[in-house]
């Protein structure tokens, strides 16, 4: 007897053998059913070897209790102790599957199915499983027989007698036998229907690929034909009834549960199409209407039940079409887009637990393998396998995948699929989610052989394999391309030049010959630089292919690498900081502007990899920019050198801002696509405006310093106008400004005016001197009297002009006026001067409103370029920037004096203030804001893609696709982009008509 407070020796042994509830286990061991064997050490050792010893012991006691009599109970115990194969099989199943334990409880003699241990039992096929189902007479007995067969499969799996591939093949063979049995039941129930038609069942998906899970939808397609001279319509209706009955036999819930759902949704037209079609109807559909994914699905098509000859005819007829699909336009993009869509549809709360569909999951391996099969299987029939692991091995043997990469993917796929199997086996439920419960994770880890800290080990191994898959699944396409052009070890298999070109074309490269030359130049040789490039390029090529112009991305990468190849930090940065490499790939393949800016000073690549690769891509604020530029001006020897330095900073920071914009719009592995597009527009507009202001400030300091020393004879300020004053500059915008001065004490008006004019003239000259840096154009046309008026005015002159001659359009233009450089006190006084004009005390009279509307209508009719589509012009078109801005500005002019929130130079800020003040409804404000943000993004995109400013969408298809990619539209969706733009701006114009024109 155990003393109070002390644990028994049995309790301690149970803990040591892996029981988590030793007290409950001790009570079960004391039960009468286990009396004959409770002290036998063999039993405890065997229980301790199972995935869940507590579950196994509980299941064993239930099984013993369920035996029909004492003799049967004794037979089970004797066999259990004497026969190690049975002991390992039975306890292994009981410790891994509560569902199969339930089955044994209901059918207590089925344990005998695990006794046999003949060689032929080790790897049964369809024939053996058909014998196991031979006595089936109805759906209930089919379920019982099915689970009896499943017991033996699970036992071999848990004990390690079969590996993952063999287990999956056995499950597919059992499914084949089950479908045949179900069809036989359906035919027996409707002999007249059976006599009318030939019906073939084509397995698809994992069943077709001979790699089924324990619990999975069994995907099928049905093909029917008339028998003899029977009417085809009647025959197809009969076949449909048989097929429907077969599906119900397998899927419906009975007293013995269900087997698995039979899913026919991969058929032509999916759920909307007929369940059964003739062979000619199938063929006509695939020849005319089928999408890329439907051919991808046919990779695994395999006849399994019904009319064998008809099934083989089906596969033979469609097989040639499968191997032509890679010739389709946007083939790879379609496949990859479908993969992204699968990931996007995973609930956020589940994505980190999703074993099959999540990033680094099973589907990544399967998609990658299938994509390569479709590209290269056209000419290499050895790749035409429906089984993922067999196809991966064939790809490696043919040199289409690196052997090391294939081996690592094979290991990862086997581990992840085994995890999936063991998760499903526990309750025989269809799931791909890794359990969150620690007890479930412990059982799962132990079932995989992880006995030391199984929970931690499971999560560590799972994440390790998922990381391998995530890193390799795209690189898989590209590494062999390098091997095709690089120096390899003698005898190493590699892609032929033709196969390499085929793959590049399939991946979206328009000039594969040039691409192969670039790869050869970058990756050939035995230098350390070439070795690093061979490591980087497989991933970079994938990122290039994700853009609208992968050829340009690769060419630009070669140029940058040629320029920086000898610097020690360049390749190290890309190799060691993954975000830097991806950022560079996105920037180089997104259009002309960013690469052009980078090629003028390639060392700016360093901006892409500051620390974690993201902090270097935050636009810098006005203050640090101005400090850097002014410091460079102080160090410079003369104004030319000073402004050259300022323009160099501007070029570098424009590149940084463009890189921010591109990576936020494309998204990266570490940074998703910017969700708030309005915030991104504000960030970019603010960054370019701050940079322009800092550049003007530095240029002003340099000119004054060279001509007059520390002090100019007159106070001088630069007032930002238009988009500049509104902090909304785009990459190609001129700097709209006014220049104002005020003579210092003791300086006459003429001297002050000459000095101010000389400053402006010299600033404009220096900022436009031809050089490697982009010019900064200063536009002062919004000044009083326009181009006819003086370039610079004194503050008093401005006051006199505005008092006597100011026009309505000038008051409207001054809504955007904000000091940006020069004397801050003078700038503030200029603002005081103009505030009564732009925010009139009595608002606007009816005449003034009519004049503004007249000017707007005239501008629409006269300034829109001839031939331009008014529905697609971002600035002057319907619902574009001008429409929204004039509407907002009219509200500012009318209500700015009474509503302080409207006194801002920023369009979106003023629109939000108008909404808060009740001047516009929330719905209308949102419509205008969406249109303004979209039009601004279109202008930014066009500049990024073409390298020059424009207000309309490009006409070149590749440039248009690049704009679409920036705006979030994948390949083949340019039409959707234009439709969405027209819809958004049409809605905005309706609001403008109401608010601006009073329609």
PDB file of C-alpha atoms in Angstrom, residues 630 632-644 697-713 755 758-759 761-763 765-766 769:
ATOM      1  CA  UNK A 630      22.572  73.872 -46.441  1.00  0.00           C
ATOM      2  CA  UNK A 632      26.623  71.060 -48.559  1.00  0.00           C
ATOM      3  CA  UNK A 633      26.154  74.677 -49.709  1.00  0.00           C
ATOM      4  CA  UNK A 634      28.441  75.939 -46.944  1.00  0.00           C
ATOM      5  CA  UNK A 635      31.168  73.473 -47.940  1.00  0.00           C
ATOM      6  CA  UNK A 636      30.899  74.216 -51.660  1.00  0.00           C
ATOM      7  CA  UNK A 637      33.313  76.378 -53.595  1.00  0.00           C
ATOM      8  CA  UNK A 638      30.906  78.650 -55.446  1.00  0.00           C
ATOM      9  CA  UNK A 639      27.218  78.628 -56.354  1.00  0.00           C
ATOM     10  CA  UNK A 640      27.511  76.161 -59.228  1.00  0.00           C
ATOM     11  CA  UNK A 641      29.141  73.533 -57.039  1.00  0.00           C
ATOM     12  CA  UNK A 642      26.670  74.244 -54.217  1.00  0.00           C
ATOM     13  CA  UNK A 643      23.592  73.831 -56.413  1.00  0.00           C
ATOM     14  CA  UNK A 644      25.101  70.739 -58.027  1.00  0.00           C
ATOM     15  CA  UNK A 697      16.124  76.927 -49.908  1.00  0.00           C
ATOM     16  CA  UNK A 698      19.656  75.642 -50.548  1.00  0.00           C
ATOM     17  CA  UNK A 699      19.787  77.200 -54.015  1.00  0.00           C
ATOM     18  CA  UNK A 700      18.654  80.561 -52.628  1.00  0.00           C
ATOM     19  CA  UNK A 701      21.368  80.438 -49.968  1.00  0.00           C
ATOM     20  CA  UNK A 702      24.024  79.562 -52.569  1.00  0.00           C
ATOM     21  CA  UNK A 703      23.037  82.407 -54.917  1.00  0.00           C
ATOM     22  CA  UNK A 704      22.868  85.018 -52.147  1.00  0.00           C
ATOM     23  CA  UNK A 705      26.161  83.842 -50.689  1.00  0.00           C
ATOM     24  CA  UNK A 706      28.007  84.148 -54.004  1.00  0.00           C
ATOM     25  CA  UNK A 707      26.530  87.495 -55.037  1.00  0.00           C
ATOM     26  CA  UNK A 708      26.131  89.384 -51.763  1.00  0.00           C
ATOM     27  CA  UNK A 709      27.796  87.419 -48.968  1.00  0.00           C
ATOM     28  CA  UNK A 710      25.647  86.793 -45.922  1.00  0.00           C
ATOM     29  CA  UNK A 711      22.943  89.393 -46.522  1.00  0.00           C
ATOM     30  CA  UNK A 712      20.851  90.252 -49.567  1.00  0.00           C
ATOM     31  CA  UNK A 713      19.924  93.986 -49.889  1.00  0.00           C
ATOM     32  CA  UNK A 755      18.931  92.206 -56.504  1.00  0.00           C
ATOM     33  CA  UNK A 758      19.038  88.693 -60.188  1.00  0.00           C
ATOM     34  CA  UNK A 759      18.488  86.085 -57.462  1.00  0.00           C
ATOM     35  CA  UNK A 761      17.263  84.577 -62.649  1.00  0.00           C
ATOM     36  CA  UNK A 762      20.341  82.873 -61.206  1.00  0.00           C
ATOM     37  CA  UNK A 763      18.277  80.302 -59.273  1.00  0.00           C
ATOM     38  CA  UNK A 765      19.594  79.046 -64.413  1.00  0.00           C
ATOM     39  CA  UNK A 766      21.439  76.932 -61.852  1.00  0.00           C
ATOM     40  CA  UNK A 769      21.978  73.469 -66.016  1.00  0.00           C
TER      41      UNK A 769
END
